[in-house]
């Protein structure tokens, strides 16, 4: 019998996906419903915003980029 | 079908069959749905079936299509079925025939031939001494609508002290809040993601978005959805500059007039007047031609304190005139005195200087990422800039400098590493055949987002039609 699961499909780079999966593991698997393929994961609707926010802060931590100067 | 009516179509599709049936009793509604909600192919099918006396067998319909156009056919039929314009009947197994909804057919025939005494196209008022001119109506509509937009944008970018956007009615404010266009925290109004999408749309699409929110809240205000909808469709078929009587309107519709005149969609000389005028916002509701254009507008120029009389009269003529120039070094110059336009620009531009008829600034990484954070997408920004580019820029191809376009996209991509889509994952198919069949169907509907053949899974945006299809299949077996 065919099953339909409600959720949000998240498309991202493989590297970003690795970070998402890591975060999921650190939080008792409360974000990801199913790992689909290299660039797609199925995430709980209600957790998407939180996941995005965590990703942003994680990126900020890991990637230090030079501040571009806008003076001219 | 224009982009603006597609969201109206989406809304219509979700209504139950009963509502559809009631709606189709009005010839004006049937005509409006036919004219601007249906894809071209669906129109052709409806036209062919309009004067048929007996049901139309599926095999006959198939004979009209090339084999490689099955996709288009499925799409057209599925829209028609969703709207309950056409219904499929299973006479015997393997023998399906289609039938046009009786009410829809009758109403559309009446609309086309002008027969019957339905009066659903409005009744012009006989009198009166003083008629409002088209020019006046345009100005009125523009003022009301821009006030509302400015209420949303202005307060976010900190221009709230200007005298524009203050006389927005309480009803309108409540509506904007309940549609999640703005959010009020500690008495301060700030715009939301939905609100941004709304502001950057073209006028006609804006009107529909707002009206759909209105429709969704109609039951709470004690109005019947059907009444509201058929009135809107009627408005779309009225003539600009003509005065109409309210004596043929229902209670709900009279109540609506008040709200609609607050939006600038209709004009009434006083709230007790027995007549009303549709404005351009109303009469373009169900047509493909653009509604009011809000570029160099007289109404806002006035509020900006630099009104010239030529600006007032020339505004309509130069309606589609662009005003933005962008250089390859990301500098932006906008020939405008309109506070609304300045406010919109400052959502994603770092504006530095303002002259009487010009503002200048620069697109920076900061300003773009700020906009992206607020929920505006790079493609929205680009389409806004393209649509409003200065005539001199319009001569270029592409209109905007490619470097700037790419950079804006890259800036956005930097902040947005994931691309979410809401929907449903379908899995655990019994057979390969079953899986492939559903993939093909989902693809033809245009709801397929992702599939993986190895694991027999697919992801769809919408489930309603898919589940209908599956249960139909089950029935066949």
Short mmCIF file of C-alpha atoms in Angstrom, two decimals:
data_model
loop_
_atom_site.label_atom_id
_atom_site.label_comp_id
_atom_site.label_asym_id
_atom_site.label_seq_id
_atom_site.Cartn_x
_atom_site.Cartn_y
_atom_site.Cartn_z
CA UNK A 1 0.00 0.00 0.00
CA UNK A 2 1.31 3.42 -0.89
CA UNK A 3 2.06 5.70 2.00
CA UNK A 4 2.13 9.51 2.00
CA UNK A 5 4.23 11.31 4.59
CA UNK A 6 3.75 15.01 5.19
CA UNK A 7 6.91 17.04 5.45
CA UNK A 8 9.24 19.54 3.87
CA UNK A 9 11.65 18.47 1.18
CA UNK A 10 14.96 20.24 1.67
CA UNK A 11 17.29 20.48 -1.31
CA UNK A 12 20.87 21.45 -0.57
CA UNK A 13 24.52 20.74 -1.37
CA UNK A 14 26.04 17.53 -0.13
CA UNK A 15 28.23 19.51 2.26
CA UNK A 16 25.26 21.31 3.76
CA UNK A 17 23.39 18.04 4.01
CA UNK A 18 26.21 16.58 6.03
CA UNK A 19 25.84 19.47 8.48
CA UNK A 20 22.09 18.96 8.66
CA UNK A 21 22.50 15.26 9.40
CA UNK A 22 25.08 16.02 12.07
CA UNK A 23 22.77 18.53 13.73
CA UNK A 24 19.97 15.99 13.61
CA UNK A 25 22.12 13.43 15.34
CA UNK A 26 23.08 15.89 18.04
CA UNK A 27 19.42 16.55 18.77
CA UNK A 28 17.93 13.08 19.11
CA UNK A 29 16.78 13.03 15.50
CA UNK A 30 14.08 15.55 16.02
CA UNK A 31 14.47 17.31 12.65
CA UNK A 32 14.84 14.79 9.89
CA UNK A 33 12.11 12.31 8.99
CA UNK A 34 13.96 10.58 6.19
CA UNK A 35 17.30 10.79 4.47
CA UNK A 36 16.43 10.66 0.76
CA UNK A 37 19.61 11.01 -1.30
CA UNK A 38 22.81 13.00 -1.49
CA UNK A 39 21.10 16.34 -1.91
CA UNK A 40 17.67 15.82 -0.39
CA UNK A 41 16.29 15.22 3.08
CA UNK A 42 12.73 15.19 4.38
CA UNK A 43 12.28 17.45 7.40
CA UNK A 44 9.43 17.94 9.84
CA UNK A 45 7.37 20.98 8.83
CA UNK A 46 7.39 22.44 12.30
CA UNK A 47 11.14 22.18 12.74
CA UNK A 48 12.24 23.81 9.49
CA UNK A 49 12.64 27.32 10.86
CA UNK A 50 14.69 26.10 13.80
CA UNK A 51 16.86 23.96 11.58
CA UNK A 52 17.56 26.87 9.25
CA UNK A 53 18.51 29.08 12.14
CA UNK A 54 20.87 26.50 13.57
CA UNK A 55 22.44 26.06 10.17
CA UNK A 56 23.03 29.80 9.86
CA UNK A 57 24.77 30.05 13.20
CA UNK A 58 26.81 26.93 12.48
CA UNK A 59 27.95 28.44 9.18
CA UNK A 60 28.85 31.69 10.82
CA UNK A 61 30.97 29.83 13.33
CA UNK A 62 32.82 27.75 10.81
CA UNK A 63 33.26 30.11 7.91
CA UNK A 64 35.16 33.23 8.69
CA UNK A 65 35.01 35.54 5.73
CA UNK A 66 36.69 38.88 5.26
CA UNK A 67 34.43 41.86 5.72
CA UNK A 68 34.03 43.60 2.42
CA UNK A 69 34.49 47.29 2.54
CA UNK A 70 31.77 49.42 1.01
CA UNK A 71 33.49 52.72 1.24
CA UNK A 72 33.62 54.63 -1.99
CA UNK B 1 -3.73 32.95 -18.23
CA UNK B 2 -1.80 35.69 -16.47
CA UNK B 3 0.21 35.22 -13.33
CA UNK B 4 -2.21 37.22 -11.26
CA UNK B 5 -5.22 35.07 -11.98
CA UNK B 6 -3.30 31.89 -11.30
CA UNK B 7 -3.47 32.48 -7.57
CA UNK B 8 -7.16 33.12 -7.87
CA UNK B 9 -7.40 29.84 -9.72
CA UNK B 10 -5.54 28.09 -6.94
CA UNK B 11 -8.02 29.41 -4.46
CA UNK B 12 -10.99 28.49 -6.61
CA UNK B 13 -9.76 24.95 -7.05
CA UNK B 14 -9.86 24.33 -3.35
CA UNK B 15 -13.53 25.22 -3.00
CA UNK B 16 -16.04 22.39 -2.61
CA UNK B 17 -18.29 21.28 -5.45
CA UNK B 18 -21.33 22.83 -3.83
CA UNK B 19 -19.81 26.29 -3.83
CA UNK B 20 -18.81 25.89 -7.44
CA UNK B 21 -22.31 24.88 -8.42
CA UNK B 22 -23.79 27.90 -6.70
CA UNK B 23 -21.22 30.19 -8.26
CA UNK B 24 -21.91 28.97 -11.76
CA UNK B 25 -25.54 30.02 -11.51
CA UNK B 26 -24.39 33.56 -12.25
CA UNK B 27 -23.59 34.12 -15.92
CA UNK B 28 -21.01 36.76 -15.02
CA UNK B 29 -19.14 34.25 -12.88
CA UNK B 30 -19.26 31.54 -15.49
CA UNK B 31 -17.90 33.96 -18.06
CA UNK B 32 -15.18 35.26 -15.76
CA UNK B 33 -14.04 31.77 -14.82
CA UNK B 34 -14.05 30.77 -18.45
CA UNK B 35 -12.27 33.88 -19.61
CA UNK B 36 -9.44 34.21 -17.17
CA UNK B 37 -9.13 31.14 -14.96
CA UNK B 38 -8.94 28.37 -17.53
CA UNK B 39 -5.83 27.48 -19.51
CA UNK B 40 -6.22 27.87 -23.27
CA UNK B 41 -6.64 24.21 -23.97
CA UNK B 42 -9.35 23.88 -21.34
CA UNK B 43 -11.17 26.79 -22.96
CA UNK B 44 -11.17 25.00 -26.28
CA UNK B 45 -12.57 21.87 -24.69
CA UNK B 46 -15.31 23.81 -22.91
CA UNK B 47 -16.21 25.67 -26.08
CA UNK B 48 -16.51 22.41 -27.99
CA UNK B 49 -18.75 20.92 -25.33
CA UNK B 50 -20.88 23.98 -24.81
CA UNK B 51 -23.64 23.10 -27.25
CA UNK B 52 -23.37 19.35 -27.03
CA UNK B 53 -26.55 17.70 -25.92
CA UNK B 54 -25.12 14.39 -24.84
CA UNK B 55 -22.08 13.44 -22.80
CA UNK B 56 -18.80 13.39 -24.61
CA UNK B 57 -16.95 10.09 -24.57
CA UNK B 58 -13.33 10.02 -23.51
CA UNK B 59 -12.33 8.11 -26.63
CA UNK B 60 -13.73 10.90 -28.81
CA UNK B 61 -11.80 13.44 -26.78
CA UNK B 62 -8.62 11.41 -27.17
CA UNK B 63 -9.07 11.47 -30.90
CA UNK B 64 -8.53 15.21 -30.83
CA UNK B 65 -5.09 14.97 -29.35
CA UNK B 66 -1.79 13.79 -30.69
CA UNK B 67 -0.29 10.99 -28.70
CA UNK B 68 2.59 13.07 -27.53
CA UNK B 69 0.25 15.70 -26.05
CA UNK B 70 -1.29 13.50 -23.43
CA UNK B 71 0.36 15.61 -20.76
CA UNK B 72 -1.37 18.82 -21.84
CA UNK B 73 -4.66 17.00 -22.15
CA UNK B 74 -4.43 15.56 -18.63
CA UNK B 75 -3.60 18.97 -17.24
CA UNK B 76 -6.53 20.71 -18.93
CA UNK B 77 -9.00 18.01 -17.90
CA UNK B 78 -7.74 17.99 -14.34
CA UNK B 79 -8.24 21.74 -14.01
CA UNK B 80 -11.74 21.42 -15.40
CA UNK B 81 -12.54 18.59 -13.04
CA UNK B 82 -11.15 20.46 -10.04
CA UNK B 83 -13.38 23.40 -10.81
CA UNK B 84 -16.28 21.02 -11.40
CA UNK B 85 -16.84 22.56 -14.81
CA UNK B 86 -16.55 19.16 -16.38
CA UNK B 87 -17.28 15.90 -14.63
CA UNK B 88 -16.24 12.42 -15.67
CA UNK B 89 -18.76 9.61 -15.61
CA UNK B 90 -18.00 5.97 -15.73
CA UNK B 91 -20.75 4.30 -17.78
CA UNK B 92 -19.19 0.90 -18.06
CA UNK B 93 -15.71 -0.19 -17.07
CA UNK B 94 -13.25 1.18 -19.60
CA UNK B 95 -15.85 3.58 -20.93
CA UNK B 96 -15.65 7.09 -19.52
CA UNK B 97 -17.54 10.10 -20.75
CA UNK B 98 -17.27 13.75 -19.85
CA UNK B 99 -20.14 16.08 -19.20
CA UNK B 100 -20.23 19.84 -18.87
CA UNK B 101 -21.73 21.04 -15.61
CA UNK B 102 -25.33 21.91 -16.48
CA UNK B 103 -25.42 25.18 -14.58
CA UNK B 104 -22.08 26.27 -15.97
CA UNK B 105 -23.11 25.50 -19.52
CA UNK B 106 -26.40 27.36 -19.19
CA UNK B 107 -24.80 30.40 -17.59
CA UNK B 108 -22.01 30.59 -20.11
CA UNK B 109 -24.49 30.33 -22.99
CA UNK B 110 -26.54 33.11 -21.42
CA UNK B 111 -23.47 35.24 -20.95
CA UNK B 112 -22.37 34.76 -24.52
CA UNK B 113 -25.75 35.35 -26.10
CA UNK B 114 -26.95 37.96 -23.65
CA UNK B 115 -30.18 36.12 -22.91
CA UNK B 116 -32.11 35.74 -19.65
CA UNK B 117 -33.01 38.24 -16.97
CA UNK B 118 -30.26 37.45 -14.51
CA UNK B 119 -28.89 41.01 -14.25
CA UNK B 120 -25.62 39.57 -13.06
CA UNK B 121 -23.61 42.04 -15.10
CA UNK B 122 -24.75 44.96 -12.96
CA UNK B 123 -27.51 47.45 -13.58
CA UNK B 124 -26.40 50.90 -14.68
CA UNK B 125 -27.91 53.72 -12.69
CA UNK B 126 -30.07 56.11 -14.69
CA UNK B 127 -29.46 59.56 -13.32
CA UNK B 128 -27.35 61.67 -12.17
CA UNK B 129 -26.28 65.26 -12.12
CA UNK B 130 -22.62 64.81 -11.53
CA UNK B 131 -20.65 61.91 -12.83
CA UNK B 132 -17.22 61.02 -11.57
CA UNK B 133 -14.74 61.13 -14.41
CA UNK B 134 -12.47 58.21 -15.26
CA UNK B 135 -9.51 60.34 -14.39
CA UNK B 136 -10.96 61.02 -10.96
CA UNK B 137 -11.65 57.33 -10.40
CA UNK B 138 -8.09 56.42 -11.33
CA UNK B 139 -6.73 58.93 -8.93
CA UNK B 140 -9.00 57.75 -6.17
CA UNK B 141 -8.07 54.10 -6.69
CA UNK B 142 -4.42 54.94 -6.81
CA UNK B 143 -4.50 57.01 -3.67
CA UNK B 144 -6.33 54.39 -1.65
CA UNK B 145 -4.20 51.54 -2.85
CA UNK B 146 -0.88 53.31 -2.44
CA UNK B 147 -1.82 54.46 1.01
CA UNK B 148 -2.27 50.88 1.96
CA UNK B 149 1.01 49.77 0.40
CA UNK B 150 2.81 52.61 2.08
CA UNK B 151 1.30 51.65 5.39
CA UNK B 152 2.98 48.29 4.97
CA UNK B 153 6.34 49.38 3.61
CA UNK B 154 6.82 52.82 5.08
CA UNK B 155 6.77 51.84 8.69
CA UNK B 156 9.28 49.08 8.12
CA UNK B 157 11.91 51.27 6.55
CA UNK B 158 11.35 54.06 9.03
CA UNK B 159 9.51 56.60 6.89
CA UNK B 160 6.38 56.29 8.97
CA UNK B 161 6.38 59.91 9.96
CA UNK B 162 5.41 60.97 6.47
CA UNK B 163 1.83 61.93 6.02
CA UNK B 164 1.16 59.07 3.68
CA UNK B 165 -0.37 55.85 4.89
CA UNK B 166 -1.97 57.38 7.90
CA UNK B 167 -5.54 57.36 6.71
CA UNK B 168 -5.74 53.63 6.23
CA UNK B 169 -8.97 52.30 7.68
CA UNK B 170 -9.10 50.02 10.70
CA UNK B 171 -10.79 47.33 8.63
CA UNK B 172 -7.99 47.35 6.10
CA UNK B 173 -5.37 47.18 8.84
CA UNK B 174 -7.07 44.21 10.41
CA UNK B 175 -7.25 42.51 7.06
CA UNK B 176 -3.56 43.07 6.39
CA UNK B 177 -2.74 41.64 9.77
CA UNK B 178 -4.93 38.59 9.38
CA UNK B 179 -3.49 37.95 5.93
CA UNK B 180 -0.06 37.94 7.61
CA UNK B 181 1.11 40.81 5.39
CA UNK B 182 2.16 42.86 8.39
CA UNK B 183 2.81 42.10 11.99
CA UNK B 184 2.29 44.51 14.85
CA UNK B 185 4.63 44.31 17.79
CA UNK B 186 4.47 46.93 20.53
CA UNK B 187 2.39 49.17 18.32
CA UNK B 188 5.01 49.14 15.58
CA UNK B 189 4.03 47.79 12.22
CA UNK B 190 6.54 45.62 10.43
CA UNK B 191 6.14 43.88 7.14
CA UNK B 192 6.37 40.10 6.76
CA UNK B 193 7.68 37.81 4.09
CA UNK B 194 4.23 37.43 2.56
CA UNK B 195 3.86 41.17 2.67
CA UNK B 196 7.01 41.69 0.63
CA UNK B 197 5.93 39.29 -2.01
CA UNK B 198 2.68 41.21 -2.06
CA UNK B 199 4.25 44.65 -2.46
CA UNK B 200 6.55 43.61 -5.26
CA UNK B 201 3.78 42.05 -7.31
CA UNK B 202 2.13 43.94 -10.12
CA UNK B 203 -1.05 45.74 -9.21
CA UNK B 204 -3.49 43.20 -10.57
CA UNK B 205 -1.87 40.37 -8.68
CA UNK B 206 -1.89 42.48 -5.54
CA UNK B 207 -5.59 43.06 -5.81
CA UNK B 208 -6.22 39.35 -6.12
CA UNK B 209 -3.95 38.46 -3.20
CA UNK B 210 -5.75 40.91 -0.99
CA UNK B 211 -9.18 39.81 -2.12
CA UNK B 212 -8.33 36.19 -1.46
CA UNK B 213 -7.43 37.06 2.10
CA UNK B 214 -10.69 38.95 2.25
CA UNK B 215 -12.57 35.92 0.95
CA UNK B 216 -11.01 33.66 3.52
CA UNK B 217 -12.18 35.95 6.30
CA UNK B 218 -15.61 36.58 4.85
CA UNK B 219 -17.32 33.83 6.87
CA UNK B 220 -16.03 35.38 10.09
CA UNK B 221 -17.69 38.65 9.16
CA UNK B 222 -20.93 36.83 8.58
CA UNK B 223 -20.75 37.00 4.80
CA UNK B 224 -21.29 34.13 2.45
CA UNK B 225 -18.24 33.22 0.41
CA UNK B 226 -20.31 32.54 -2.67
CA UNK B 227 -21.93 35.93 -2.53
CA UNK B 228 -18.60 37.64 -2.15
CA UNK B 229 -17.01 35.72 -4.98
CA UNK B 230 -19.80 36.23 -7.45
CA UNK B 231 -19.78 39.92 -6.66
CA UNK B 232 -16.07 40.11 -7.38
CA UNK B 233 -16.56 38.36 -10.69
CA UNK B 234 -19.38 40.71 -11.49
CA UNK B 235 -17.14 43.71 -10.73
CA UNK B 236 -14.69 42.37 -13.26
CA UNK B 237 -17.24 42.64 -16.01
CA UNK B 238 -18.40 46.18 -15.27
CA UNK B 239 -17.50 49.19 -17.32
CA UNK B 240 -15.11 51.86 -16.10
CA UNK B 241 -16.70 55.27 -15.67
CA UNK B 242 -20.22 53.91 -15.53
CA UNK B 243 -22.35 54.35 -12.44
CA UNK B 244 -24.18 51.29 -11.12
CA UNK B 245 -27.13 51.01 -8.79
CA UNK B 246 -26.91 49.03 -5.57
CA UNK B 247 -30.61 48.12 -5.58
CA UNK B 248 -29.96 44.73 -7.21
CA UNK B 249 -27.21 43.77 -4.76
CA UNK B 250 -27.65 41.43 -1.83
CA UNK B 251 -27.17 42.45 1.79
CA UNK B 252 -23.69 40.97 1.87
CA UNK B 253 -22.67 42.72 -1.29
CA UNK B 254 -23.76 46.10 0.01
CA UNK B 255 -21.72 45.44 3.11
CA UNK B 256 -18.77 44.55 0.90
CA UNK B 257 -18.98 47.83 -0.99
CA UNK B 258 -17.82 49.63 2.09
CA UNK B 259 -14.68 47.54 2.41
CA UNK B 260 -13.99 47.62 -1.28
CA UNK B 261 -14.19 51.37 -1.41
CA UNK B 262 -11.62 51.49 1.39
CA UNK B 263 -9.25 49.54 -0.86
CA UNK B 264 -10.05 51.81 -3.79
CA UNK B 265 -11.65 49.04 -5.80
CA UNK B 266 -15.00 50.80 -5.99
CA UNK B 267 -15.88 54.43 -5.44
CA UNK B 268 -18.98 55.78 -3.72
CA UNK B 269 -19.65 59.46 -3.32
CA UNK B 270 -20.89 58.82 0.22
CA UNK B 271 -21.44 55.71 2.30
CA UNK B 272 -25.21 56.05 1.96
CA UNK B 273 -25.20 56.68 -1.76
CA UNK B 274 -27.45 54.38 -3.78
CA UNK B 275 -24.91 54.00 -6.56
CA UNK B 276 -21.29 53.01 -6.98
CA UNK B 277 -18.54 53.25 -9.57
CA UNK B 278 -16.07 50.47 -10.24
CA UNK B 279 -12.50 51.77 -10.54
CA UNK B 280 -9.81 50.46 -12.80
CA UNK B 281 -8.72 48.06 -10.08
CA UNK B 282 -12.12 46.39 -10.31
CA UNK B 283 -12.63 46.31 -14.03
CA UNK B 284 -9.28 44.70 -14.70
CA UNK B 285 -9.87 41.94 -12.14
CA UNK B 286 -10.81 39.37 -14.72
CA UNK B 287 -8.97 40.65 -17.73
CA UNK B 288 -5.43 40.06 -18.83
CA UNK B 289 -4.60 43.68 -19.40
CA UNK B 290 -2.65 45.31 -16.63
CA UNK B 291 -4.40 47.17 -13.87
CA UNK B 292 -3.34 50.55 -12.62
CA UNK B 293 0.32 51.12 -12.84
CA UNK B 294 1.91 52.79 -9.89
CA UNK B 295 4.99 54.25 -11.41
CA UNK B 296 5.34 58.02 -11.41
CA UNK B 297 2.06 58.68 -9.72
CA UNK B 298 0.33 61.90 -9.02
CA UNK B 299 -1.05 60.79 -5.68
CA UNK B 300 2.28 60.10 -4.07
CA UNK B 301 4.06 62.97 -5.66
CA UNK B 302 1.56 65.14 -3.89
CA UNK B 303 2.36 63.55 -0.57
CA UNK B 304 6.04 63.89 -1.28
CA UNK B 305 5.50 67.60 -1.43
CA UNK B 306 6.60 68.17 -5.00
CA UNK B 307 3.44 68.10 -7.03
CA UNK B 308 3.48 69.68 -10.39
CA UNK B 309 0.32 70.07 -12.37
CA UNK B 310 1.86 68.35 -15.36
CA UNK B 311 2.62 65.38 -13.16
CA UNK B 312 -1.04 65.00 -12.35
CA UNK B 313 -2.25 64.99 -15.90
CA UNK B 314 0.67 63.15 -17.37
CA UNK B 315 0.68 60.32 -14.88
CA UNK B 316 -1.76 58.16 -16.79
CA UNK B 317 -0.16 58.67 -20.15
CA UNK B 318 3.28 57.65 -18.98
CA UNK B 319 1.96 54.89 -16.80
CA UNK B 320 4.43 52.26 -17.85
CA UNK B 321 7.47 54.49 -17.72
CA UNK B 322 10.39 53.06 -15.84
CA UNK B 323 12.59 55.17 -13.60
CA UNK B 324 15.49 53.06 -12.36
CA UNK B 325 19.02 53.10 -13.75
CA UNK B 326 21.62 50.63 -12.59
CA UNK B 327 25.27 50.78 -13.53
CA UNK B 328 27.70 47.91 -13.68
CA UNK B 329 29.35 49.22 -10.51
CA UNK B 330 26.12 48.49 -8.58
CA UNK B 331 25.14 52.13 -8.35
CA UNK B 332 21.45 52.79 -8.61
CA UNK B 333 19.70 56.00 -9.66
CA UNK B 334 15.95 56.28 -9.50
CA UNK B 335 14.06 59.21 -10.99
CA UNK B 336 11.23 59.39 -8.55
CA UNK B 337 9.71 61.59 -5.94
CA UNK B 338 7.27 58.96 -4.80
CA UNK B 339 7.71 57.98 -1.19
CA UNK B 340 6.27 54.57 -1.90
CA UNK B 341 8.86 53.84 -4.55
CA UNK B 342 11.66 55.17 -2.40
CA UNK B 343 10.48 52.99 0.44
CA UNK B 344 10.35 49.91 -1.76
CA UNK B 345 13.82 50.62 -3.15
CA UNK B 346 15.27 51.12 0.27
CA UNK B 347 14.19 47.61 1.19
CA UNK B 348 17.10 46.26 -0.82
CA UNK B 349 19.25 49.27 -1.70
CA UNK B 350 21.61 51.31 0.35
CA UNK B 351 20.17 54.72 -0.54
CA UNK B 352 22.43 57.64 0.21
CA UNK B 353 21.21 60.79 -1.48
CA UNK B 354 17.84 62.25 -2.25
CA UNK B 355 17.20 65.10 -4.66
CA UNK B 356 13.83 66.61 -5.57
CA UNK B 357 13.32 64.17 -8.44
CA UNK B 358 16.05 61.62 -7.92
CA UNK B 359 17.38 59.24 -5.32
CA UNK B 360 20.69 57.47 -5.62
CA UNK B 361 22.37 54.68 -3.80
CA UNK B 362 24.13 51.41 -4.20
CA UNK B 363 23.29 47.74 -4.15
CA UNK B 364 25.58 46.22 -1.57
CA UNK B 365 26.00 42.79 -0.11
CA UNK B 366 24.65 44.10 3.14
CA UNK B 367 21.54 45.61 1.65
CA UNK B 368 20.74 42.51 -0.38
CA UNK B 369 21.29 40.06 2.45
CA UNK B 370 19.16 42.25 4.66
CA UNK B 371 16.38 42.01 2.12
CA UNK B 372 16.84 38.28 1.78
CA UNK B 373 16.61 37.92 5.53
CA UNK B 374 13.34 39.80 5.47
CA UNK B 375 12.06 37.34 2.93
CA UNK B 376 12.54 38.97 -0.44
CA UNK B 377 14.12 36.68 -3.00
CA UNK B 378 16.74 37.78 -5.50
CA UNK B 379 14.44 36.95 -8.37
CA UNK B 380 11.82 39.27 -6.91
CA UNK B 381 14.34 42.07 -6.68
CA UNK B 382 15.56 41.45 -10.20
CA UNK B 383 12.09 41.33 -11.67
CA UNK B 384 11.17 44.53 -9.87
CA UNK B 385 14.26 46.27 -11.19
CA UNK B 386 13.70 44.96 -14.69
CA UNK B 387 10.05 45.93 -14.75
CA UNK B 388 10.82 49.44 -13.59
CA UNK B 389 14.01 50.02 -15.52
CA UNK B 390 14.46 53.38 -17.20
CA UNK B 391 13.57 53.51 -20.93
CA UNK B 392 17.26 53.95 -21.72
CA UNK B 393 18.01 50.74 -19.82
CA UNK B 394 15.17 48.93 -21.55
CA UNK B 395 17.08 49.24 -24.81
CA UNK B 396 19.76 46.91 -23.47
CA UNK B 397 19.51 43.21 -23.69
CA UNK B 398 19.45 41.93 -21.00
CA UNK B 399 17.97 44.98 -19.37
CA UNK B 400 20.11 44.85 -16.23
CA UNK B 401 23.90 44.48 -16.34
CA UNK B 402 24.66 40.75 -16.15
CA UNK B 403 27.32 41.24 -13.50
CA UNK B 404 24.82 42.87 -11.20
CA UNK B 405 22.23 40.18 -11.78
CA UNK B 406 24.69 37.39 -11.06
CA UNK B 407 26.06 39.09 -8.00
CA UNK B 408 22.61 39.63 -6.51
CA UNK B 409 21.85 35.95 -6.99
CA UNK B 410 25.17 34.95 -5.45
CA UNK B 411 24.61 37.17 -2.45
CA UNK B 412 21.30 35.53 -1.88
CA UNK B 413 22.66 32.06 -2.36
CA UNK B 414 25.30 32.69 0.24
CA UNK B 415 22.67 33.22 2.88
CA UNK B 416 20.25 30.59 1.66
CA UNK B 417 21.91 27.25 1.48
CA UNK B 418 18.79 25.16 1.61
CA UNK B 419 15.74 25.10 -0.62
CA UNK B 420 12.63 23.85 1.19
CA UNK B 421 9.40 22.68 -0.45
CA UNK B 422 6.29 21.75 1.48
CA UNK B 423 4.48 18.63 0.44
CA UNK B 424 4.19 14.89 0.75
CA UNK B 425 6.58 12.00 0.32
CA UNK B 426 5.00 8.97 -1.32
CA UNK B 427 6.65 5.62 -0.69
CA UNK B 428 6.19 1.89 -0.35
CA UNK B 429 4.81 1.23 -3.79
CA UNK B 430 3.80 -2.36 -4.39
CA UNK B 431 5.16 -2.60 -7.92
CA UNK B 432 7.44 -0.82 -10.29
CA UNK B 433 4.57 -0.33 -12.67
CA UNK B 434 2.44 1.35 -10.03
CA UNK B 435 5.29 3.65 -9.15
CA UNK B 436 6.04 4.68 -12.71
CA UNK B 437 2.38 5.27 -13.44
CA UNK B 438 2.03 7.66 -10.51
CA UNK B 439 5.28 9.46 -11.36
CA UNK B 440 3.97 10.06 -14.87
CA UNK B 441 0.67 11.34 -13.54
CA UNK B 442 2.30 13.63 -10.97
CA UNK B 443 4.59 14.96 -13.66
CA UNK B 444 1.71 15.76 -15.97
CA UNK B 445 -0.01 17.66 -13.16
CA UNK B 446 3.18 19.55 -12.49
CA UNK B 447 3.27 18.68 -8.79
CA UNK B 448 6.29 16.37 -8.89
CA UNK B 449 9.26 17.84 -7.07
CA UNK B 450 11.64 14.93 -6.61
CA UNK B 451 11.78 11.24 -7.40
CA UNK B 452 14.12 8.36 -6.80
CA UNK B 453 13.51 5.33 -8.94
CA UNK B 454 15.89 3.08 -7.06
CA UNK B 455 14.01 3.52 -3.80
CA UNK B 456 10.59 3.96 -5.45
CA UNK B 457 9.84 7.25 -3.83
CA UNK B 458 8.52 10.55 -5.04
CA UNK B 459 7.75 13.91 -3.50
CA UNK B 460 4.69 15.94 -4.52
CA UNK B 461 3.61 19.46 -3.65
CA UNK B 462 -0.08 18.69 -3.48
CA UNK B 463 -1.89 15.51 -2.57
CA UNK B 464 -5.59 16.06 -3.32
CA UNK B 465 -5.59 15.02 -6.97
CA UNK B 466 -3.02 12.30 -6.42
CA UNK B 467 -5.12 10.60 -3.79
CA UNK B 468 -8.20 10.96 -5.99
CA UNK B 469 -6.29 9.33 -8.80
CA UNK B 470 -5.12 6.51 -6.58
CA UNK B 471 -8.58 5.74 -5.28
CA UNK B 472 -9.96 5.83 -8.82
CA UNK B 473 -7.31 3.33 -9.83
CA UNK B 474 -8.22 1.15 -6.92
CA UNK B 475 -11.82 1.20 -8.02
CA UNK B 476 -10.90 0.06 -11.49
CA UNK B 477 -9.13 -3.00 -10.22
#
